[in-house]
């Protein structure tokens, strides 16, 4: 019997997160006045302990015991050698995946939801608001909040809310309260509905609603939480890559290729940053964020300063952006429909440490079904994007006759996204690919903003 | 940080199943003539290698490498110390659960689906038919069949098919073909629809349909597969209890109480049989199968000979039975709506090794939500029944001030059953409890059959 699961012992869980801000140079976030924002300006939105983490440049940050205690419900997660997938592809590549689908909410998202809830609790906060796309993040934050006795309010992008009715019940099971966005509960929501009563919603609008709902609480006991994009989110997710590295060491492997799907960037960054550290320091390794051709932030949009949300409540962030008013087509991978990208991921794409790729929907589900029938787990639609590139690279390795080691992140399972598989089997999944022409004009929304510098991280 | 997950290494997976037929006396299954059936009579329905396993009295049966290779996708499964649940209940009891929800289909069912598919494959079979209640079994068999290149056809009880639309897509993701039962594809189905076009369906009818569909294939390359009840199914499930025993040994524990929900009996037996062995041989231990008060097979029905299916295609089995025509009320735990019970489980209830308990629906979901909010995993409605008794016993331990060790089986997650949770939160879950009067008359269907003897297993 082959050992397909490479496990760490419970006490081998990482005790520190890796902070990539120690190793790269970043353009600062800018306030409404065009000047770098100060931590104080973020205080109405986030608790100060998380703001400190957001701006920290310390390379290693300790994980508090109270967080490890909750993470240990599902961590360390397995690293899996995908023998069956390799065999089906008849590839000389050795394929490994980090199985983040084993968390109770079914994805990598609780890796940061738990610390965020904890730090809010420690800061005296009673209630957290957030947005969610596909529902993975809202579920994760509901799960995390119930461990620390916090209330959780989730604004869910309407198209996903309608496609995935079970998500609301899932959040309710953990005590979370989920409403479709745009809602009538906020000005941002009401404005969006006035503009288009039939809008499928966007993450940008939902973020605006959640921020507004947090800041509007005059008791001062509500804060907002974001499931991706921000530095501290990427930081918390590095537990994925840190574990994966140790697990690969146990079988004397190091990846030639690292792959993760990228919407806001967090599951990709979580796996990739510890390897990006190696690449910044001279190691040869290919690292690919993968996005849908229907929302091609990294592959078709420029590196600019733009807002993270539609109502422009957030600071200007240095990132690849399709424009904060961009409404992506209704692709089924709700987690990959964001107009922007984490500034840290954007920075490393801009300087060539990461090479962005895009895939079309049909290919992603074909790869997802192949993965389900070989490795067993039905992948989330988001994960299917990573899988599509894994299949492509494994075939390339076969053509080249090279024994490459491919590592990817199985970011979540698709058990609450089976409607998307139903659409695929029924032939109703279209290959949406946005052209330069489709995107023409979307750059207008940030045309007058400052431009980020092209910085270099190499030491 | 406390080690909440007690893990076995990949190579500590059990290499043999425990066969309880070596340690108990059984009333034989009877044919239409009232005489014990011979293995040959089952040959049109099951492959001969599984029939041999069904009647074997060898205590330990080797698990083939080809089966271990697929089981290793999710086995060994974690044993978890439920620290958070203990704390919420403020109990001196130490609560452990075997987490069978980690399999790709989300329950313990693939523990037997994989061996059954394998033995069918080895015997030259190309296609397997089966029934499913809540959908856990149909999903598991679809998953198993795709690993061995077999076709899989699933008849799903209509009420569950309608309540859980994602199940069909889940089976399709693994290549399975699922239709609601009763269907027009079989005589058994057509008869049931003629009797009541609006029937919610029953497992009994679905079993009849699946057997008929298997036997009707003139090529001889189709067989039927049952996900519970039969001896070889219980045998395959003992991997649960065998692993749990080793895991408890690692932390120097032995349970005072073992709990599992029981529909056909397989997840309960899987956990309980290795401990039943100890009890038969003199160990003091309480072992409780738990069933819904709305389908009280073990707690309200007698130990009789009855058919396993509505159309009387199966032999007469010695078991607790509500009658093969019994239509249980539409409780949400579809996996616990069976009229009968595994003969091995029935035998051990009859002689007092197991003590059957029942719980009402409201209590089960209350326990399920408490479990979700403490231990993280949203339990399947079936598992909620085990949890309801765990809560009861943990409170009793508190009242008595006793440090009892409670072990139970977290048989599956409820991510495809969230509709039931939605109903619970909306106040639409009724406490259905069937009285002797409600059940009056159901015994007529087996009144003229032979009666099983009351046997004793003690060595």
mmCIF file of N, CA and C in Angstrom, chain A residues 1-11 13 15 65 68-76 84 102 104-106 143 146-147 163-176 369 372-378 413 415-419 421-422 425, chain B residues 1-11 13 15 65 68-76 84 104-106 143 146-147 163-176 369 372-378 413 415-419 421-422 425:
data_model
loop_
_atom_site.group_PDB
_atom_site.id
_atom_site.type_symbol
_atom_site.label_atom_id
_atom_site.label_comp_id
_atom_site.label_asym_id
_atom_site.label_seq_id
_atom_site.Cartn_x
_atom_site.Cartn_y
_atom_site.Cartn_z
ATOM 1 N N UNK A 1 0.840 -1.207 0.000
ATOM 2 C CA UNK A 1 0.000 0.000 0.000
ATOM 3 C C UNK A 1 0.874 1.257 0.000
ATOM 4 N N UNK A 2 0.568 2.168 -0.932
ATOM 5 C CA UNK A 2 1.345 3.409 -0.986
ATOM 6 C C UNK A 2 0.812 4.409 0.043
ATOM 7 N N UNK A 3 1.722 5.152 0.651
ATOM 8 C CA UNK A 3 1.294 6.190 1.591
ATOM 9 C C UNK A 3 0.882 7.425 0.825
ATOM 10 N N UNK A 4 -0.403 7.545 0.587
ATOM 11 C CA UNK A 4 -0.798 8.692 -0.228
ATOM 12 C C UNK A 4 -0.945 9.957 0.612
ATOM 13 N N UNK A 5 -1.252 9.790 1.897
ATOM 14 C CA UNK A 5 -1.400 10.964 2.757
ATOM 15 C C UNK A 5 -0.112 11.196 3.557
ATOM 16 N N UNK A 6 0.458 12.351 3.403
ATOM 17 C CA UNK A 6 1.643 12.710 4.186
ATOM 18 C C UNK A 6 1.174 13.617 5.314
ATOM 19 N N UNK A 7 1.214 13.064 6.534
ATOM 20 C CA UNK A 7 0.610 13.763 7.672
ATOM 21 C C UNK A 7 1.674 14.347 8.596
ATOM 22 N N UNK A 8 1.328 15.447 9.219
ATOM 23 C CA UNK A 8 2.122 15.952 10.338
ATOM 24 C C UNK A 8 1.428 15.529 11.617
ATOM 25 N N UNK A 9 2.199 15.374 12.683
ATOM 26 C CA UNK A 9 1.584 15.094 13.982
ATOM 27 C C UNK A 9 0.895 16.365 14.487
ATOM 28 N N UNK A 10 -0.096 16.200 15.389
ATOM 29 C CA UNK A 10 -0.780 17.399 15.902
ATOM 30 C C UNK A 10 0.203 18.457 16.420
ATOM 31 N N UNK A 11 1.288 18.009 17.083
ATOM 32 C CA UNK A 11 2.196 19.015 17.651
ATOM 33 C C UNK A 11 3.217 19.545 16.638
ATOM 34 N N UNK A 13 2.141 21.271 14.129
ATOM 35 C CA UNK A 13 1.447 22.435 13.561
ATOM 36 C C UNK A 13 2.376 23.652 13.676
ATOM 37 N N UNK A 15 3.948 27.102 14.558
ATOM 38 C CA UNK A 15 3.708 27.993 15.708
ATOM 39 C C UNK A 15 3.851 29.451 15.323
ATOM 40 N N UNK A 65 -1.765 30.546 21.369
ATOM 41 C CA UNK A 65 -2.288 29.221 21.742
ATOM 42 C C UNK A 65 -3.789 29.112 21.516
ATOM 43 N N UNK A 68 -4.300 28.380 17.934
ATOM 44 C CA UNK A 68 -3.873 27.012 17.604
ATOM 45 C C UNK A 68 -4.903 25.993 18.073
ATOM 46 N N UNK A 69 -5.506 26.286 19.236
ATOM 47 C CA UNK A 69 -6.479 25.349 19.796
ATOM 48 C C UNK A 69 -7.671 25.144 18.855
ATOM 49 N N UNK A 70 -8.109 26.210 18.204
ATOM 50 C CA UNK A 70 -9.227 26.065 17.264
ATOM 51 C C UNK A 70 -8.734 25.522 15.911
ATOM 52 N N UNK A 71 -7.591 26.011 15.449
ATOM 53 C CA UNK A 71 -7.044 25.496 14.181
ATOM 54 C C UNK A 71 -6.825 23.986 14.247
ATOM 55 N N UNK A 72 -6.516 23.497 15.466
ATOM 56 C CA UNK A 72 -6.218 22.062 15.603
ATOM 57 C C UNK A 72 -7.448 21.174 15.379
ATOM 58 N N UNK A 73 -8.626 21.793 15.236
ATOM 59 C CA UNK A 73 -9.805 20.991 14.877
ATOM 60 C C UNK A 73 -9.574 20.296 13.528
ATOM 61 N N UNK A 74 -8.851 20.972 12.625
ATOM 62 C CA UNK A 74 -8.603 20.337 11.312
ATOM 63 C C UNK A 74 -7.143 20.400 10.862
ATOM 64 N N UNK A 75 -6.298 21.133 11.572
ATOM 65 C CA UNK A 75 -4.883 21.229 11.211
ATOM 66 C C UNK A 75 -4.034 20.304 12.064
ATOM 67 N N UNK A 76 -2.825 19.919 11.595
ATOM 68 C CA UNK A 76 -2.293 20.092 10.246
ATOM 69 C C UNK A 76 -3.158 19.366 9.208
ATOM 70 N N UNK A 84 -3.474 8.641 -8.226
ATOM 71 C CA UNK A 84 -4.513 8.265 -9.184
ATOM 72 C C UNK A 84 -4.627 9.274 -10.325
ATOM 73 N N UNK A 102 -10.564 19.882 4.147
ATOM 74 C CA UNK A 102 -10.946 19.119 5.344
ATOM 75 C C UNK A 102 -11.435 19.986 6.508
ATOM 76 N N UNK A 104 -13.994 22.181 8.716
ATOM 77 C CA UNK A 104 -15.461 22.053 8.783
ATOM 78 C C UNK A 104 -16.214 22.919 7.771
ATOM 79 N N UNK A 105 -15.798 24.187 7.535
ATOM 80 C CA UNK A 105 -16.518 24.938 6.500
ATOM 81 C C UNK A 105 -16.137 24.506 5.081
ATOM 82 N N UNK A 106 -15.118 23.648 4.950
ATOM 83 C CA UNK A 106 -14.841 23.056 3.645
ATOM 84 C C UNK A 106 -13.830 23.769 2.779
ATOM 85 N N UNK A 143 -18.309 30.186 11.407
ATOM 86 C CA UNK A 143 -17.670 29.100 12.158
ATOM 87 C C UNK A 143 -16.708 29.671 13.199
ATOM 88 N N UNK A 146 -18.335 31.672 16.221
ATOM 89 C CA UNK A 146 -19.041 30.912 17.259
ATOM 90 C C UNK A 146 -18.062 30.332 18.276
ATOM 91 N N UNK A 147 -16.789 30.177 17.888
ATOM 92 C CA UNK A 147 -15.797 29.691 18.854
ATOM 93 C C UNK A 147 -15.396 30.749 19.874
ATOM 94 N N UNK A 163 -27.762 30.847 -6.150
ATOM 95 C CA UNK A 163 -27.255 29.568 -6.676
ATOM 96 C C UNK A 163 -27.031 28.547 -5.565
ATOM 97 N N UNK A 164 -26.746 29.022 -4.361
ATOM 98 C CA UNK A 164 -26.298 28.137 -3.279
ATOM 99 C C UNK A 164 -27.113 28.322 -2.014
ATOM 100 N N UNK A 165 -28.384 27.893 -2.041
ATOM 101 C CA UNK A 165 -29.288 28.176 -0.913
ATOM 102 C C UNK A 165 -28.814 27.561 0.409
ATOM 103 N N UNK A 166 -28.026 26.490 0.330
ATOM 104 C CA UNK A 166 -27.596 25.828 1.566
ATOM 105 C C UNK A 166 -26.606 26.663 2.371
ATOM 106 N N UNK A 167 -25.931 27.581 1.704
ATOM 107 C CA UNK A 167 -24.915 28.373 2.406
ATOM 108 C C UNK A 167 -25.512 29.127 3.593
ATOM 109 N N UNK A 168 -26.713 29.669 3.406
ATOM 110 C CA UNK A 168 -27.352 30.437 4.474
ATOM 111 C C UNK A 168 -27.570 29.533 5.696
ATOM 112 N N UNK A 169 -28.047 28.313 5.457
ATOM 113 C CA UNK A 169 -28.294 27.386 6.564
ATOM 114 C C UNK A 169 -26.982 26.971 7.227
ATOM 115 N N UNK A 170 -25.954 26.824 6.408
ATOM 116 C CA UNK A 170 -24.651 26.449 6.960
ATOM 117 C C UNK A 170 -24.183 27.529 7.941
ATOM 118 N N UNK A 171 -24.269 28.773 7.518
ATOM 119 C CA UNK A 171 -23.859 29.872 8.408
ATOM 120 C C UNK A 171 -24.747 29.895 9.654
ATOM 121 N N UNK A 172 -26.045 29.653 9.461
ATOM 122 C CA UNK A 172 -26.971 29.645 10.606
ATOM 123 C C UNK A 172 -26.611 28.536 11.589
ATOM 124 N N UNK A 173 -26.160 27.401 11.068
ATOM 125 C CA UNK A 173 -25.786 26.295 11.962
ATOM 126 C C UNK A 173 -24.691 26.739 12.931
ATOM 127 N N UNK A 174 -23.840 27.650 12.476
ATOM 128 C CA UNK A 174 -22.789 28.178 13.351
ATOM 129 C C UNK A 174 -23.184 29.521 13.976
ATOM 130 N N UNK A 175 -24.453 29.902 13.797
ATOM 131 C CA UNK A 175 -24.937 31.123 14.451
ATOM 132 C C UNK A 175 -24.798 32.380 13.621
ATOM 133 N N UNK A 176 -24.333 32.278 12.380
ATOM 134 C CA UNK A 176 -24.169 33.456 11.524
ATOM 135 C C UNK A 176 -25.475 33.872 10.865
ATOM 136 N N UNK A 369 -13.914 17.144 -12.605
ATOM 137 C CA UNK A 369 -14.539 15.825 -12.649
ATOM 138 C C UNK A 369 -13.460 14.740 -12.696
ATOM 139 N N UNK A 372 -12.196 14.433 -9.205
ATOM 140 C CA UNK A 372 -13.160 13.763 -8.325
ATOM 141 C C UNK A 372 -13.138 12.255 -8.552
ATOM 142 N N UNK A 373 -12.989 11.856 -9.815
ATOM 143 C CA UNK A 373 -13.051 10.423 -10.141
ATOM 144 C C UNK A 373 -11.731 9.704 -9.880
ATOM 145 N N UNK A 374 -10.683 10.457 -9.629
ATOM 146 C CA UNK A 374 -9.393 9.822 -9.339
ATOM 147 C C UNK A 374 -9.030 9.984 -7.867
ATOM 148 N N UNK A 375 -9.042 11.220 -7.385
ATOM 149 C CA UNK A 375 -8.612 11.475 -6.010
ATOM 150 C C UNK A 375 -9.769 11.462 -5.015
ATOM 151 N N UNK A 376 -11.003 11.382 -5.505
ATOM 152 C CA UNK A 376 -12.149 11.193 -4.616
ATOM 153 C C UNK A 376 -12.887 12.447 -4.249
ATOM 154 N N UNK A 377 -12.179 13.463 -3.833
ATOM 155 C CA UNK A 377 -12.819 14.692 -3.355
ATOM 156 C C UNK A 377 -13.394 15.484 -4.533
ATOM 157 N N UNK A 378 -14.642 15.932 -4.384
ATOM 158 C CA UNK A 378 -15.234 16.798 -5.411
ATOM 159 C C UNK A 378 -14.743 18.217 -5.145
ATOM 160 N N UNK A 413 -13.737 21.890 -0.993
ATOM 161 C CA UNK A 413 -14.581 20.925 -1.697
ATOM 162 C C UNK A 413 -15.802 21.639 -2.273
ATOM 163 N N UNK A 415 -19.049 20.542 -2.262
ATOM 164 C CA UNK A 415 -20.313 19.898 -1.876
ATOM 165 C C UNK A 415 -21.471 20.888 -1.779
ATOM 166 N N UNK A 416 -21.151 22.162 -1.592
ATOM 167 C CA UNK A 416 -22.226 23.161 -1.600
ATOM 168 C C UNK A 416 -22.284 23.893 -2.938
ATOM 169 N N UNK A 417 -21.529 23.401 -3.894
ATOM 170 C CA UNK A 417 -21.491 24.013 -5.219
ATOM 171 C C UNK A 417 -21.907 23.001 -6.274
ATOM 172 N N UNK A 418 -22.647 21.971 -5.860
ATOM 173 C CA UNK A 418 -22.971 20.899 -6.804
ATOM 174 C C UNK A 418 -23.909 21.370 -7.910
ATOM 175 N N UNK A 419 -24.603 22.503 -7.683
ATOM 176 C CA UNK A 419 -25.425 23.092 -8.739
ATOM 177 C C UNK A 419 -24.572 23.433 -9.953
ATOM 178 N N UNK A 421 -21.868 21.800 -10.882
ATOM 179 C CA UNK A 421 -21.589 20.528 -11.567
ATOM 180 C C UNK A 421 -22.812 20.072 -12.366
ATOM 181 N N UNK A 422 -23.989 20.293 -11.775
ATOM 182 C CA UNK A 422 -25.213 19.931 -12.486
ATOM 183 C C UNK A 422 -25.287 20.704 -13.810
ATOM 184 N N UNK A 425 -22.766 19.141 -16.241
ATOM 185 C CA UNK A 425 -23.226 17.881 -16.841
ATOM 186 C C UNK A 425 -24.364 18.120 -17.841
ATOM 187 N N UNK B 1 -1.309 23.660 23.824
ATOM 188 C CA UNK B 1 -2.349 23.177 22.922
ATOM 189 C C UNK B 1 -2.652 21.706 23.188
ATOM 190 N N UNK B 2 -3.938 21.408 23.305
ATOM 191 C CA UNK B 2 -4.322 20.021 23.558
ATOM 192 C C UNK B 2 -4.387 19.240 22.245
ATOM 193 N N UNK B 3 -3.962 18.005 22.277
ATOM 194 C CA UNK B 3 -4.060 17.155 21.090
ATOM 195 C C UNK B 3 -5.473 16.629 20.960
ATOM 196 N N UNK B 4 -6.279 17.315 20.181
ATOM 197 C CA UNK B 4 -7.666 16.862 20.117
ATOM 198 C C UNK B 4 -7.828 15.716 19.115
ATOM 199 N N UNK B 5 -6.969 15.670 18.102
ATOM 200 C CA UNK B 5 -7.075 14.595 17.114
ATOM 201 C C UNK B 5 -6.090 13.477 17.439
ATOM 202 N N UNK B 6 -6.599 12.282 17.630
ATOM 203 C CA UNK B 6 -5.734 11.127 17.870
ATOM 204 C C UNK B 6 -5.642 10.374 16.548
ATOM 205 N N UNK B 7 -4.454 10.450 15.936
ATOM 206 C CA UNK B 7 -4.303 9.928 14.578
ATOM 207 C C UNK B 7 -3.512 8.625 14.567
ATOM 208 N N UNK B 8 -3.831 7.780 13.628
ATOM 209 C CA UNK B 8 -2.978 6.629 13.322
ATOM 210 C C UNK B 8 -2.137 6.989 12.099
ATOM 211 N N UNK B 9 -0.957 6.385 12.001
ATOM 212 C CA UNK B 9 -0.141 6.584 10.806
ATOM 213 C C UNK B 9 -0.795 5.839 9.636
ATOM 214 N N UNK B 10 -0.503 6.276 8.395
ATOM 215 C CA UNK B 10 -1.100 5.581 7.241
ATOM 216 C C UNK B 10 -0.886 4.063 7.299
ATOM 217 N N UNK B 11 0.300 3.606 7.784
ATOM 218 C CA UNK B 11 0.535 2.157 7.765
ATOM 219 C C UNK B 11 -0.045 1.450 9.004
ATOM 220 N N UNK B 13 -3.251 1.411 9.382
ATOM 221 C CA UNK B 13 -4.605 1.040 8.943
ATOM 222 C C UNK B 13 -4.806 -0.462 9.198
ATOM 223 N N UNK B 15 -5.436 -4.293 8.803
ATOM 224 C CA UNK B 15 -5.215 -5.174 7.643
ATOM 225 C C UNK B 15 -6.235 -6.310 7.591
ATOM 226 N N UNK B 65 -4.992 -5.693 -0.619
ATOM 227 C CA UNK B 65 -4.214 -4.470 -0.871
ATOM 228 C C UNK B 65 -4.960 -3.478 -1.764
ATOM 229 N N UNK B 68 -7.321 -1.612 0.397
ATOM 230 C CA UNK B 68 -6.608 -0.684 1.289
ATOM 231 C C UNK B 68 -6.139 0.553 0.523
ATOM 232 N N UNK B 69 -5.742 0.323 -0.732
ATOM 233 C CA UNK B 69 -5.235 1.439 -1.525
ATOM 234 C C UNK B 69 -6.297 2.526 -1.705
ATOM 235 N N UNK B 70 -7.545 2.131 -1.885
ATOM 236 C CA UNK B 70 -8.617 3.131 -2.022
ATOM 237 C C UNK B 70 -9.055 3.649 -0.650
ATOM 238 N N UNK B 71 -9.166 2.753 0.323
ATOM 239 C CA UNK B 71 -9.540 3.204 1.680
ATOM 240 C C UNK B 71 -8.548 4.255 2.198
ATOM 241 N N UNK B 72 -7.287 4.134 1.761
ATOM 242 C CA UNK B 72 -6.259 5.048 2.289
ATOM 243 C C UNK B 72 -6.453 6.478 1.806
ATOM 244 N N UNK B 73 -7.400 6.705 0.896
ATOM 245 C CA UNK B 73 -7.717 8.090 0.519
ATOM 246 C C UNK B 73 -8.190 8.867 1.750
ATOM 247 N N UNK B 74 -8.906 8.196 2.672
ATOM 248 C CA UNK B 74 -9.370 8.916 3.876
ATOM 249 C C UNK B 74 -9.115 8.168 5.192
ATOM 250 N N UNK B 75 -8.623 6.933 5.126
ATOM 251 C CA UNK B 75 -8.335 6.171 6.344
ATOM 252 C C UNK B 75 -6.842 6.174 6.648
ATOM 253 N N UNK B 76 -6.436 5.941 7.907
ATOM 254 C CA UNK B 76 -7.274 5.876 9.106
ATOM 255 C C UNK B 76 -7.961 7.212 9.363
ATOM 256 N N UNK B 84 -14.446 20.623 23.416
ATOM 257 C CA UNK B 84 -15.369 21.758 23.420
ATOM 258 C C UNK B 84 -16.786 21.345 23.798
ATOM 259 N N UNK B 104 -14.552 11.207 1.231
ATOM 260 C CA UNK B 104 -15.059 12.105 0.185
ATOM 261 C C UNK B 104 -16.585 12.121 0.083
ATOM 262 N N UNK B 105 -17.276 10.975 0.164
ATOM 263 C CA UNK B 105 -18.748 11.076 0.134
ATOM 264 C C UNK B 105 -19.338 11.590 1.444
ATOM 265 N N UNK B 106 -18.527 11.732 2.492
ATOM 266 C CA UNK B 106 -18.990 12.394 3.703
ATOM 267 C C UNK B 106 -19.570 11.504 4.778
ATOM 268 N N UNK B 143 -18.986 6.594 -5.778
ATOM 269 C CA UNK B 143 -17.573 6.887 -5.515
ATOM 270 C C UNK B 143 -16.728 5.619 -5.662
ATOM 271 N N UNK B 146 -16.417 4.118 -9.337
ATOM 272 C CA UNK B 146 -15.560 4.815 -10.304
ATOM 273 C C UNK B 146 -14.092 4.442 -10.106
ATOM 274 N N UNK B 147 -13.739 3.951 -8.901
ATOM 275 C CA UNK B 147 -12.354 3.518 -8.691
ATOM 276 C C UNK B 147 -12.052 2.183 -9.359
ATOM 277 N N UNK B 163 -35.856 16.226 -1.263
ATOM 278 C CA UNK B 163 -35.297 17.091 -0.217
ATOM 279 C C UNK B 163 -33.838 17.445 -0.499
ATOM 280 N N UNK B 164 -33.138 16.578 -1.196
ATOM 281 C CA UNK B 164 -31.680 16.731 -1.335
ATOM 282 C C UNK B 164 -31.247 16.677 -2.788
ATOM 283 N N UNK B 165 -31.579 17.737 -3.555
ATOM 284 C CA UNK B 165 -31.326 17.706 -4.997
ATOM 285 C C UNK B 165 -29.842 17.558 -5.357
ATOM 286 N N UNK B 166 -28.948 17.988 -4.466
ATOM 287 C CA UNK B 166 -27.517 17.929 -4.788
ATOM 288 C C UNK B 166 -26.989 16.500 -4.835
ATOM 289 N N UNK B 167 -27.698 15.583 -4.177
ATOM 290 C CA UNK B 167 -27.194 14.208 -4.131
ATOM 291 C C UNK B 167 -27.017 13.626 -5.521
ATOM 292 N N UNK B 168 -27.979 13.909 -6.402
ATOM 293 C CA UNK B 168 -27.919 13.371 -7.760
ATOM 294 C C UNK B 168 -26.648 13.854 -8.468
ATOM 295 N N UNK B 169 -26.349 15.150 -8.315
ATOM 296 C CA UNK B 169 -25.151 15.710 -8.947
ATOM 297 C C UNK B 169 -23.890 15.125 -8.336
ATOM 298 N N UNK B 170 -23.943 14.873 -7.038
ATOM 299 C CA UNK B 170 -22.785 14.288 -6.367
ATOM 300 C C UNK B 170 -22.489 12.906 -6.966
ATOM 301 N N UNK B 171 -23.525 12.101 -7.096
ATOM 302 C CA UNK B 171 -23.322 10.776 -7.684
ATOM 303 C C UNK B 171 -22.832 10.905 -9.119
ATOM 304 N N UNK B 172 -23.403 11.874 -9.859
ATOM 305 C CA UNK B 172 -22.993 12.077 -11.253
ATOM 306 C C UNK B 172 -21.513 12.473 -11.336
ATOM 307 N N UNK B 173 -21.054 13.253 -10.361
ATOM 308 C CA UNK B 173 -19.637 13.663 -10.369
ATOM 309 C C UNK B 173 -18.730 12.440 -10.348
ATOM 310 N N UNK B 174 -19.193 11.362 -9.709
ATOM 311 C CA UNK B 174 -18.414 10.118 -9.676
ATOM 312 C C UNK B 174 -18.904 9.118 -10.730
ATOM 313 N N UNK B 175 -19.778 9.578 -11.613
ATOM 314 C CA UNK B 175 -20.212 8.711 -12.706
ATOM 315 C C UNK B 175 -21.442 7.877 -12.404
ATOM 316 N N UNK B 176 -22.062 8.047 -11.251
ATOM 317 C CA UNK B 176 -23.255 7.272 -10.891
ATOM 318 C C UNK B 176 -24.520 7.843 -11.526
ATOM 319 N N UNK B 369 -26.837 20.992 16.514
ATOM 320 C CA UNK B 369 -26.392 22.389 16.464
ATOM 321 C C UNK B 369 -25.353 22.650 17.549
ATOM 322 N N UNK B 372 -22.168 21.215 16.271
ATOM 323 C CA UNK B 372 -21.590 22.040 15.200
ATOM 324 C C UNK B 372 -20.891 23.265 15.785
ATOM 325 N N UNK B 373 -21.508 23.837 16.818
ATOM 326 C CA UNK B 373 -20.958 25.086 17.374
ATOM 327 C C UNK B 373 -19.805 24.846 18.337
ATOM 328 N N UNK B 374 -19.591 23.601 18.717
ATOM 329 C CA UNK B 374 -18.473 23.299 19.605
ATOM 330 C C UNK B 374 -17.356 22.560 18.869
ATOM 331 N N UNK B 375 -17.710 21.462 18.217
ATOM 332 C CA UNK B 375 -16.690 20.647 17.554
ATOM 333 C C UNK B 375 -16.470 21.033 16.095
ATOM 334 N N UNK B 376 -17.316 21.918 15.568
ATOM 335 C CA UNK B 376 -17.082 22.470 14.236
ATOM 336 C C UNK B 376 -17.834 21.790 13.120
ATOM 337 N N UNK B 377 -17.814 20.480 13.074
ATOM 338 C CA UNK B 377 -18.426 19.747 11.964
ATOM 339 C C UNK B 377 -19.946 19.781 12.094
ATOM 340 N N UNK B 378 -20.640 20.086 11.008
ATOM 341 C CA UNK B 378 -22.105 20.021 11.006
ATOM 342 C C UNK B 378 -22.493 18.560 10.793
ATOM 343 N N UNK B 413 -21.167 13.969 7.784
ATOM 344 C CA UNK B 413 -21.492 15.390 7.912
ATOM 345 C C UNK B 413 -22.822 15.673 7.231
ATOM 346 N N UNK B 415 -23.607 18.346 5.229
ATOM 347 C CA UNK B 415 -23.517 19.446 4.257
ATOM 348 C C UNK B 415 -24.497 19.287 3.100
ATOM 349 N N UNK B 416 -24.943 18.057 2.861
ATOM 350 C CA UNK B 416 -25.970 17.875 1.823
ATOM 351 C C UNK B 416 -27.352 17.698 2.455
ATOM 352 N N UNK B 417 -27.435 17.934 3.744
ATOM 353 C CA UNK B 417 -28.700 17.806 4.464
ATOM 354 C C UNK B 417 -29.066 19.128 5.125
ATOM 355 N N UNK B 418 -28.524 20.226 4.602
ATOM 356 C CA UNK B 418 -28.734 21.498 5.284
ATOM 357 C C UNK B 418 -30.189 21.948 5.213
ATOM 358 N N UNK B 419 -30.935 21.401 4.276
ATOM 359 C CA UNK B 419 -32.366 21.691 4.228
ATOM 360 C C UNK B 419 -33.057 21.299 5.524
ATOM 361 N N UNK B 421 -31.645 21.306 8.489
ATOM 362 C CA UNK B 421 -31.300 22.333 9.477
ATOM 363 C C UNK B 421 -32.138 23.594 9.253
ATOM 364 N N UNK B 422 -32.353 23.919 7.975
ATOM 365 C CA UNK B 422 -33.179 25.084 7.667
ATOM 366 C C UNK B 422 -34.572 24.884 8.275
ATOM 367 N N UNK B 425 -34.356 25.367 12.064
ATOM 368 C CA UNK B 425 -34.270 26.776 12.479
ATOM 369 C C UNK B 425 -35.604 27.500 12.251
#
